[in-house]
XYZ file of C-alpha atoms in Angstrom:
619
model
C 53.550 19.034 40.066
C 55.221 22.458 40.388
C 53.098 25.392 41.576
C 53.883 29.021 40.924
C 52.804 32.057 42.977
C 50.121 32.733 40.375
C 48.793 29.184 40.689
C 48.701 29.507 44.489
C 46.918 32.862 44.300
C 44.390 31.379 41.847
C 43.718 28.446 44.170
C 43.167 30.782 47.139
C 40.867 33.033 45.082
C 38.724 30.097 43.843
C 38.065 28.488 47.217
C 34.391 27.620 47.626
C 33.396 28.361 44.014
C 30.511 26.238 42.740
C 29.212 25.576 39.275
C 25.723 26.914 40.003
C 27.033 30.363 41.036
C 26.270 33.383 38.898
C 28.762 35.996 37.727
C 28.143 38.391 40.660
C 28.361 35.597 43.200
C 31.684 34.455 41.788
C 33.027 38.024 41.991
C 31.963 38.415 45.658
C 33.383 35.009 46.599
C 36.802 35.609 45.004
C 37.023 39.163 46.462
C 36.294 37.913 49.986
C 38.888 35.175 49.639
C 41.574 37.649 48.557
C 40.773 40.286 51.218
C 40.659 37.707 54.043
C 43.903 36.075 52.968
C 45.797 39.365 52.624
C 44.413 40.702 55.932
C 45.496 37.571 57.780
C 48.984 37.730 56.229
C 49.300 41.416 57.268
C 48.039 41.031 60.830
C 49.999 37.941 61.948
C 53.490 39.576 61.909
C 52.247 42.389 64.167
C 51.778 39.890 66.961
C 55.561 39.762 67.451
C 57.052 42.571 69.604
C 60.104 42.854 67.351
C 57.910 43.840 64.436
C 55.334 45.904 66.347
C 57.266 48.286 68.626
C 54.121 49.233 70.482
C 53.886 45.768 71.979
C 55.764 44.949 75.116
C 54.837 41.265 74.945
C 53.360 38.879 72.356
C 50.248 40.445 70.768
C 47.453 37.975 71.340
C 44.922 40.396 69.829
C 46.810 40.402 66.510
C 47.186 36.620 66.568
C 43.468 35.999 67.223
C 42.393 38.549 64.606
C 44.802 37.010 62.049
C 43.285 33.574 62.686
C 39.846 35.162 62.349
C 40.718 36.544 58.931
C 41.933 33.166 57.706
C 38.871 31.452 59.141
C 36.902 33.479 56.601
C 38.397 31.218 53.910
C 36.996 28.222 55.770
C 33.558 29.827 56.048
C 33.613 30.686 52.345
C 34.544 27.128 51.337
C 32.098 25.285 53.586
C 29.106 27.544 54.229
C 29.344 30.150 51.464
C 30.284 33.753 50.863
C 27.426 35.166 52.982
C 28.806 33.556 56.158
C 32.343 34.487 55.098
C 31.390 38.140 54.667
C 29.836 38.249 58.146
C 32.944 36.641 59.674
C 35.221 39.108 57.890
C 33.315 42.166 59.142
C 33.075 40.867 62.692
C 36.791 40.008 62.764
C 37.749 43.500 61.576
C 35.487 45.098 64.177
C 36.921 42.834 66.858
C 40.464 43.926 65.968
C 39.606 47.637 65.915
C 37.604 47.698 69.125
C 39.950 45.573 71.212
C 43.168 47.087 69.897
C 42.061 50.681 70.188
C 40.404 50.168 73.532
C 43.252 48.218 75.015
C 46.170 50.268 73.780
C 44.660 53.577 73.034
C 44.859 55.678 69.969
C 48.663 55.829 70.016
C 48.841 52.330 68.550
C 47.259 53.495 65.299
C 46.488 49.908 64.337
C 42.881 50.662 63.626
C 44.004 52.409 60.446
C 44.620 48.999 58.840
C 41.050 47.862 59.261
C 39.378 50.943 57.807
C 40.128 49.825 54.161
C 38.680 46.418 54.926
C 35.489 47.885 56.313
C 35.121 50.434 53.502
C 35.906 47.742 50.913
C 33.221 45.493 52.314
C 30.766 48.369 52.368
C 31.446 49.132 48.694
C 31.447 45.458 47.883
C 27.931 45.005 49.264
C 26.498 48.381 48.520
C 25.271 47.640 44.999
C 24.563 43.917 45.380
C 21.188 42.366 45.960
C 22.089 40.260 48.970
C 20.015 40.399 52.193
C 23.168 40.847 54.371
C 24.314 44.098 52.751
C 22.360 46.553 54.926
C 23.152 45.033 58.377
C 26.841 44.686 57.552
C 27.088 48.149 56.054
C 25.305 49.805 59.025
C 27.392 47.783 61.496
C 30.642 48.809 59.834
C 29.851 52.515 59.528
C 28.324 52.628 62.990
C 31.373 51.005 64.583
C 33.743 53.385 62.819
C 31.895 56.548 63.863
C 31.321 55.161 67.356
C 35.044 54.661 67.840
C 35.777 58.124 66.479
C 33.169 59.644 68.797
C 34.513 57.916 71.903
C 38.091 58.605 70.821
C 38.825 54.871 71.172
C 38.560 55.003 74.952
C 36.443 51.988 75.841
C 38.363 49.913 78.375
C 41.208 51.307 80.442
C 41.711 55.006 80.653
C 44.146 55.890 77.880
C 46.763 58.609 78.205
C 45.491 62.142 77.987
C 44.835 63.049 74.366
C 45.114 66.576 73.197
C 42.733 68.104 70.741
C 45.569 68.253 68.231
C 46.229 64.483 68.564
C 42.563 63.723 68.023
C 42.460 65.956 64.936
C 45.603 64.298 63.547
C 44.245 60.814 64.107
C 40.900 61.784 62.557
C 42.641 63.421 59.598
C 44.854 60.393 59.042
C 41.794 58.127 59.217
C 39.981 60.329 56.695
C 42.954 60.440 54.290
C 43.577 56.721 54.513
C 39.879 55.988 54.064
C 39.719 58.268 51.032
C 42.814 56.558 49.604
C 41.310 53.141 50.119
C 38.010 54.239 48.592
C 39.932 55.573 45.614
C 41.876 52.322 45.349
C 38.733 50.213 45.478
C 37.018 52.514 42.986
C 40.045 52.208 40.718
C 39.984 48.443 41.111
C 36.319 48.185 40.216
C 36.639 50.681 37.377
C 39.418 48.548 35.956
C 37.224 45.512 36.432
C 34.369 47.407 34.773
C 36.607 48.290 31.819
C 37.573 44.656 31.487
C 33.926 43.665 31.648
C 33.154 46.372 29.110
C 35.780 44.923 26.798
C 34.315 41.496 27.365
C 30.885 42.898 26.592
C 32.194 44.623 23.460
C 33.896 41.411 22.408
C 30.698 39.502 23.106
C 28.772 42.146 21.151
C 31.195 41.786 18.253
C 30.722 38.049 18.386
C 26.988 38.567 18.581
C 27.113 40.885 15.564
C 29.161 38.301 13.684
C 26.694 35.604 14.733
C 23.798 37.829 13.675
C 25.447 38.384 10.311
C 25.990 34.663 9.906
C 22.421 34.056 11.026
C 21.208 36.616 8.502
C 23.249 34.909 5.802
C 21.796 31.551 6.821
C 18.303 33.039 6.820
C 18.889 34.471 3.367
C 20.239 31.101 2.221
C 17.221 29.408 3.832
C 14.866 31.853 2.131
C 16.627 31.166 -1.158
C 16.349 27.420 -0.513
C 12.665 27.816 0.341
C 12.140 29.752 -2.854
C 13.926 27.055 -4.838
C 11.873 24.396 -3.052
C 8.701 26.323 -3.851
C 9.761 26.522 -7.491
C 10.632 22.820 -7.473
C 7.279 22.072 -5.860
C 5.568 24.029 -8.620
C 7.611 22.111 -11.177
C 6.677 18.836 -9.482
C 3.003 19.796 -9.410
C 3.215 20.752 -13.083
C 5.059 17.510 -13.874
C 2.438 15.563 -11.894
C -0.362 17.290 -13.769
C 1.390 16.596 -17.064
C 1.926 12.966 -16.033
C -1.733 12.630 -15.037
C -2.729 14.271 -18.305
C -0.444 11.903 -20.204
C -1.866 8.976 -18.212
C -5.423 10.062 -19.026
C -4.451 10.533 -22.669
C -2.853 7.093 -22.629
C -5.933 5.560 -21.032
C -8.180 7.269 -23.547
C -5.890 6.116 -26.368
C -5.962 2.552 -25.070
C -9.715 2.708 -24.776
C -10.065 3.976 -28.343
C -7.521 1.463 -29.675
C -9.204 -1.357 -27.799
C -12.565 -0.386 -29.252
C -11.290 0.123 -32.805
C -9.315 -3.143 -32.858
C -11.905 -5.295 -31.128
C -14.806 -4.174 -33.318
C -13.448 -5.604 -36.617
C -12.011 -8.627 -34.778
C -15.477 -9.275 -33.352
C -16.863 -9.420 -36.859
C -13.992 -11.541 -38.244
C -14.018 -14.128 -35.449
C -17.776 -14.207 -34.968
C -18.740 -14.445 -38.620
C -16.008 -16.928 -39.501
C -17.201 -19.103 -36.614
C -20.764 -18.943 -37.894
C -19.576 -19.601 -41.422
C -17.793 -22.773 -40.339
C -21.075 -24.177 -39.071
C -22.647 -23.835 -42.518
C -22.301 -26.216 -45.449
C -18.960 -25.580 -47.130
C -16.647 -27.391 -49.450
C -13.465 -28.738 -47.836
C -11.299 -26.048 -49.402
C -13.710 -23.331 -48.291
C -13.923 -24.751 -44.773
C -10.119 -24.785 -44.541
C -9.953 -21.159 -45.713
C -12.584 -20.078 -43.166
C -10.744 -21.970 -40.421
C -7.545 -20.138 -41.341
C -9.355 -16.818 -41.169
C -10.823 -17.627 -37.770
C -7.551 -18.968 -36.361
C -5.628 -15.917 -37.548
C -8.258 -13.603 -36.097
C -8.081 -15.395 -32.758
C -4.280 -15.172 -32.749
C -4.466 -11.467 -33.524
C -7.013 -10.997 -30.745
C -4.728 -12.749 -28.234
C -1.786 -10.518 -29.223
C -3.846 -7.329 -29.027
C -5.430 -8.396 -25.751
C -2.062 -9.237 -24.172
C -0.506 -5.930 -25.242
C -3.414 -3.895 -23.897
C -3.561 -5.821 -20.641
C 0.202 -5.650 -20.104
C 0.079 -1.881 -20.571
C -2.682 -1.611 -17.985
C -0.813 -3.901 -15.559
C 2.422 -1.986 -16.024
C 0.647 1.299 -15.238
C -1.193 -0.187 -12.253
C -4.549 0.621 -13.870
C -5.979 -2.903 -13.923
C -8.487 -3.651 -11.171
C -10.192 -6.856 -10.121
C -13.934 -7.337 -9.934
C -14.590 -10.402 -7.733
C -17.841 -12.270 -8.240
C -19.328 -15.622 -7.291
C -18.566 -18.171 -10.020
C -18.438 -21.929 -10.181
C -14.835 -23.096 -9.742
C -14.977 -25.257 -12.868
C -16.723 -22.613 -14.981
C -13.670 -20.593 -16.177
C -11.768 -23.812 -16.962
C -14.712 -25.297 -18.903
C -15.079 -22.066 -20.891
C -11.402 -22.131 -21.824
C -11.586 -25.820 -22.856
C -14.710 -25.176 -24.923
C -13.073 -22.221 -26.667
C -9.849 -24.084 -27.541
C -11.327 -27.489 -28.288
C -11.241 -26.974 -32.035
C -7.641 -25.722 -31.986
C -6.566 -28.920 -30.213
C -8.573 -31.069 -32.632
C -6.984 -29.354 -35.618
C -3.541 -30.455 -34.306
C -4.862 -33.951 -33.513
C -4.183 -33.472 -29.809
C -6.202 -35.041 -27.034
C -7.658 -32.319 -24.832
C -8.560 -33.753 -21.436
C -10.483 -32.165 -18.573
C -10.430 -33.643 -15.070
C -12.661 -32.191 -12.365
C -12.938 -33.315 -8.716
C -15.950 -35.238 -7.500
C -16.507 -32.795 -4.672
C -15.928 -29.052 -4.949
C -17.489 -25.841 -3.661
C -20.581 -24.699 -5.482
C -19.210 -21.189 -5.834
C -15.943 -19.355 -5.282
C -15.411 -15.582 -5.138
C -12.914 -14.520 -7.772
C -12.679 -12.315 -10.852
C -14.017 -14.909 -13.278
C -13.028 -12.940 -16.364
C -9.358 -12.642 -15.294
C -9.183 -16.265 -14.164
C -10.658 -17.358 -17.506
C -8.067 -15.203 -19.296
C -5.182 -16.837 -17.372
C -6.395 -20.380 -18.033
C -7.094 -19.558 -21.669
C -3.537 -18.242 -22.146
C -1.970 -21.266 -20.452
C -4.058 -23.728 -22.470
C -3.359 -21.841 -25.690
C 0.390 -21.998 -24.968
C 0.196 -25.707 -24.189
C -1.642 -26.436 -27.460
C 0.662 -24.169 -29.471
C 3.903 -25.796 -28.254
C 2.671 -29.405 -28.245
C 3.010 -31.233 -31.569
C 1.721 -34.646 -30.511
C 0.241 -36.286 -27.469
C -2.210 -34.519 -25.180
C -3.010 -31.466 -23.138
C -4.622 -32.078 -19.759
C -6.439 -29.506 -17.622
C -7.402 -30.365 -14.055
C -8.688 -28.697 -10.924
C -8.499 -29.585 -7.234
C -10.092 -27.885 -4.212
C -8.993 -28.060 -0.601
C -11.032 -26.521 2.196
C -9.098 -24.367 4.669
C -10.240 -22.666 7.868
C -13.638 -20.997 7.795
C -14.934 -20.228 4.312
C -11.504 -20.202 2.673
C -10.734 -22.671 -0.049
C -7.484 -23.336 -1.939
C -8.147 -23.965 -5.614
C -5.402 -25.350 -7.822
C -5.521 -25.456 -11.627
C -2.960 -27.579 -13.497
C -2.296 -27.329 -17.232
C -0.112 -30.260 -18.397
C 1.226 -30.925 -21.878
C 3.473 -33.456 -23.617
C 5.491 -30.766 -25.413
C 9.280 -30.374 -25.609
C 9.643 -29.087 -22.033
C 11.625 -26.118 -20.747
C 15.162 -26.006 -19.363
C 15.094 -25.324 -15.562
C 17.539 -22.446 -16.132
C 14.769 -20.631 -18.025
C 11.950 -21.200 -15.507
C 12.180 -17.672 -14.070
C 13.057 -15.868 -17.296
C 10.084 -17.333 -19.124
C 7.740 -15.153 -17.064
C 9.586 -11.969 -18.032
C 7.810 -9.734 -20.577
C 8.827 -10.142 -24.229
C 10.966 -13.202 -23.413
C 11.277 -15.761 -26.214
C 12.755 -19.219 -25.676
C 13.639 -19.253 -29.367
C 14.660 -15.961 -31.017
C 16.224 -17.428 -34.127
C 14.916 -16.754 -37.619
C 13.948 -20.416 -37.878
C 11.696 -20.452 -34.830
C 8.504 -22.428 -35.342
C 6.213 -20.532 -32.961
C 5.293 -16.869 -33.027
C 4.007 -14.567 -30.325
C 5.003 -11.428 -28.458
C 6.301 -13.114 -25.307
C 3.689 -11.337 -23.164
C 1.236 -14.158 -22.464
C 2.982 -15.722 -19.474
C 4.033 -12.312 -18.082
C 0.384 -11.182 -18.163
C -0.712 -14.447 -16.537
C 1.756 -14.127 -13.687
C 0.799 -10.486 -13.067
C -2.913 -11.320 -13.044
C -2.471 -14.284 -10.688
C -0.313 -12.148 -8.385
C -2.982 -9.420 -8.459
C -5.526 -12.044 -7.352
C -3.261 -12.980 -4.427
C -2.206 -16.344 -5.860
C 0.872 -17.936 -7.382
C 1.833 -19.310 -10.778
C 4.692 -21.780 -11.002
C 6.220 -24.070 -13.606
C 7.401 -27.671 -13.399
C 9.226 -28.787 -16.529
C 12.262 -30.599 -17.873
C 13.443 -30.907 -21.479
C 11.731 -33.846 -23.174
C 9.212 -34.388 -20.347
C 6.585 -31.765 -21.074
C 5.500 -28.847 -18.899
C 3.079 -28.300 -16.026
C 1.808 -24.812 -15.208
C 0.159 -24.628 -11.761
C -2.134 -21.787 -10.649
C -2.912 -21.693 -6.903
C -5.508 -19.328 -5.409
C -6.936 -18.929 -1.922
C -10.521 -17.725 -2.269
C -13.768 -17.547 -0.357
C -16.157 -20.422 -1.038
C -19.786 -21.185 -0.333
C -22.181 -24.056 -0.749
C -25.112 -21.826 -1.769
C -26.033 -21.745 -5.437
C -26.722 -18.278 -6.804
C -28.209 -19.371 -10.125
C -29.339 -22.518 -11.958
C -28.007 -23.436 -15.376
C -30.594 -22.698 -18.017
C -32.198 -25.473 -20.000
C -31.813 -23.875 -23.399
C -33.987 -25.034 -26.258
C -32.395 -27.057 -28.989
C -31.603 -25.122 -32.158
C -34.372 -26.932 -33.986
C -37.023 -25.845 -31.481
C -38.918 -22.590 -31.647
C -37.278 -20.020 -29.347
C -39.141 -19.375 -26.128
C -37.251 -16.170 -25.288
C -36.438 -13.056 -27.240
C -33.277 -11.114 -26.486
C -32.902 -7.424 -27.264
C -29.672 -6.470 -29.067
C -28.810 -2.770 -28.612
C -26.069 -2.161 -31.187
C -25.448 0.553 -33.794
C -22.805 -1.213 -35.944
C -24.440 -3.250 -38.758
C -21.725 -5.927 -38.814
C -21.897 -6.394 -35.042
C -25.690 -6.619 -35.287
C -25.344 -9.365 -37.835
C -22.806 -11.274 -35.709
C -24.987 -11.094 -32.586
C -28.241 -12.112 -34.235
C -26.545 -14.993 -36.107
C -25.064 -16.348 -32.860
C -28.386 -16.059 -31.009
C -30.230 -17.726 -33.859
C -27.799 -20.671 -33.892
C -27.976 -21.038 -30.094
C -31.780 -21.028 -30.197
C -33.017 -17.598 -29.149
C -35.143 -15.011 -30.783
C -33.885 -11.447 -31.068
C -34.853 -7.856 -31.698
C -32.451 -5.086 -32.686
C -32.344 -1.491 -31.485
C -29.880 0.902 -33.152
C -29.442 3.129 -30.096
C -30.662 3.725 -26.553
C -33.840 5.626 -27.408
C -35.073 2.756 -29.604
C -34.192 0.300 -26.833
C -36.337 2.232 -24.335
C -39.231 2.243 -26.788
C -38.927 -1.551 -27.262
C -38.775 -2.219 -23.510
C -41.778 -0.005 -22.737
C -43.871 -1.948 -25.257
C -42.579 -5.479 -24.735
C -40.789 -7.500 -22.023
C -37.302 -8.794 -22.815
C -35.677 -11.022 -20.181
C -32.149 -10.081 -21.305
C -30.509 -7.152 -23.144
C -27.118 -7.240 -24.896
C -26.018 -3.597 -24.591
C -23.262 -1.865 -26.528
C -21.716 1.163 -24.785
C -20.678 3.492 -27.585
C -23.748 4.474 -29.650
C -25.269 7.613 -31.165
C -28.344 9.416 -29.763
C -28.076 7.694 -26.340
C -25.118 5.544 -25.221
C -25.360 2.266 -23.376
C -24.617 3.639 -19.889
C -27.317 6.295 -20.013
C -29.741 3.814 -21.560
C -29.154 1.405 -18.662
C -29.723 4.163 -16.113
C -33.008 5.122 -17.786
C -34.133 1.474 -17.916
C -33.471 1.042 -14.184
C -35.279 4.323 -13.506
C -38.332 4.030 -15.774
C -39.320 0.342 -15.854
C -41.210 -1.302 -12.966
C -39.401 -3.945 -10.942
C -41.231 -6.902 -12.497
C -40.192 -5.827 -16.001
C -36.522 -5.119 -15.281
C -34.347 -7.127 -17.710
C -30.899 -8.604 -17.174
C -28.481 -6.211 -18.932
C -25.140 -7.509 -20.187
C -22.594 -5.128 -21.663
C -21.308 -6.484 -24.966
C -18.739 -3.934 -26.023
C -15.275 -3.281 -27.391
C -14.677 -0.745 -24.583
C -12.838 -3.073 -22.209
C -10.796 -0.873 -19.844
C -11.294 -1.117 -16.095
C -12.964 2.301 -16.094
C -15.466 1.034 -18.678
C -16.137 -2.090 -16.629
C -16.599 -0.064 -13.429
C -18.887 2.352 -15.251
C -21.147 -0.497 -16.383
C -21.545 -1.696 -12.796
C -22.298 1.799 -11.527
C -24.886 2.289 -14.265
C -26.697 -0.903 -13.208
C -25.546 -3.560 -15.678
C -25.383 -7.160 -14.488
C -22.415 -8.555 -16.422
C -19.757 -7.800 -19.021
C -18.832 -9.422 -22.351
C -15.761 -8.067 -24.135
C -15.653 -8.131 -27.907
C -14.723 -10.117 -29.884
C -17.372 -12.515 -28.598
C -17.331 -16.156 -29.620
C -20.406 -18.307 -29.707
C -19.206 -20.481 -26.813
C -18.658 -17.479 -24.551
C -22.050 -16.002 -25.417
C -23.779 -19.328 -24.794
C -22.032 -19.682 -21.423
C -23.152 -16.180 -20.423
C -26.777 -16.953 -21.406
C -26.699 -20.210 -19.459
C -25.519 -18.249 -16.437
C -28.252 -15.608 -16.481
C -31.305 -17.233 -18.106
C -32.714 -20.100 -16.072
C -36.037 -21.562 -17.014
C -38.711 -18.952 -16.449
C -42.140 -17.985 -17.633
C -42.570 -14.837 -19.569
C -44.613 -12.198 -17.715
C -48.228 -12.555 -18.568
């Protein structure tokens, strides 16, 4: 690698520099390196007599002092600039004292060292280093001491006249002033350069401040936009919540308005079928009832799918018998299977838990949908419903329900798609089965919500098997005993209070109770119900929610508040308000159970069997 004079000078100047040094320390270090190097280069030639005419022989003083100056570089590199500064001052003093004392003032060599001493003094004068005062005092003291003694320390020098002393002193003063001026000029130039650097740094700082101000303005603008967006989001959220509440209220109203006439159609047509009718009349009534039930299934599926899609459907676990929901579904669809001349089989295990904790209403809805599908798509043969229970660790139990049919079967390629909403296996104009395509989608969502699984096993021509698997808590303790209800021909032993304002619904309820074998009393609103209950004990109350004067929720709260404990009745909500909020509200008000309209005779009888064991009326 080729080095230039500039590169060499830079290397000499940077000897001993370290990364942790500050700006002032770097300046002192580089200055000492340069002064020591130049002093050594200047002194060494004067050791030769041919160059220094005042020397008769080789000048050992010049040689030693030159080596001393260069040793400063070694001190700077190894120990640091503080040791180097001390070595430089002591070397200069050594040269002045020995040279002047040994040769006398005629040599004039001390004039060379005055700039070094003054330079060091100025170098240290304004710096905050602990060595500055000793070195400065030593330098000035040595200079004035030599001037005072006229450089006569060792041998007796030649006689000096007053004029010679004045000339030497004047020359020293002039040279010192020149060196001071030179050093001042050097540092002023350095100061100007630093000033330019500072101005440049200030300009950069101003530019950075301007950019920072622009960024701050942009950030403020972004914050303002974010605040506006946040307001928009809050407004959109409020509008969405308002729309969700409006939707929920609409669903609640629609559910009530659709279920109320369906309750009358299905309930009264069911009662009418049990009366004496001609064959043609019985067929017409059966058609009415079947159509009403189909319409109820469609409406129920649409409403439930909307609630599931919005995440508004909640579960209400309760202790139920594991076979209860399946038996209810079989009882409800028995006639539909008989009308198609299908064999409807039910297989239950010999041993099973007495109770399982699950949302009985939702489980019943799933099994009812699966059985209804099996009956609808099976033209001949049978539909078989079965249940198995397997005990797991602790109180957990795995319950499996299987719905098997001998229908046409389903292509394996459609096994996943069939659970999609609104999917139809046959969308042609000649399809033989109707429906919205929501039944299986609702079933899968409900089973998933209960933490279980719903799967399909089917091949074309081999029928279909729908399997519902749930892991639930189980117990051997029995919470209630099935009621021994009186036969329809016997005189009722219990009277049930019907709290209902709609005349048609009153007629449906009292007709069903009469056919099952119970007496009844009717209250048109909550105030009448309270009057009845304060006068007479009723073991069970069928309570509508939406009524004039006093609604069902407030009536229930007043019953729980006013009646003594021994006269508290079982209160069952029988209502067309079937949203999860309505169901939760009935529990909070103090109701014991929930019956959603339309209510069929089989469902009402099952509910009465659940809550009315044999008991004596209060005396």
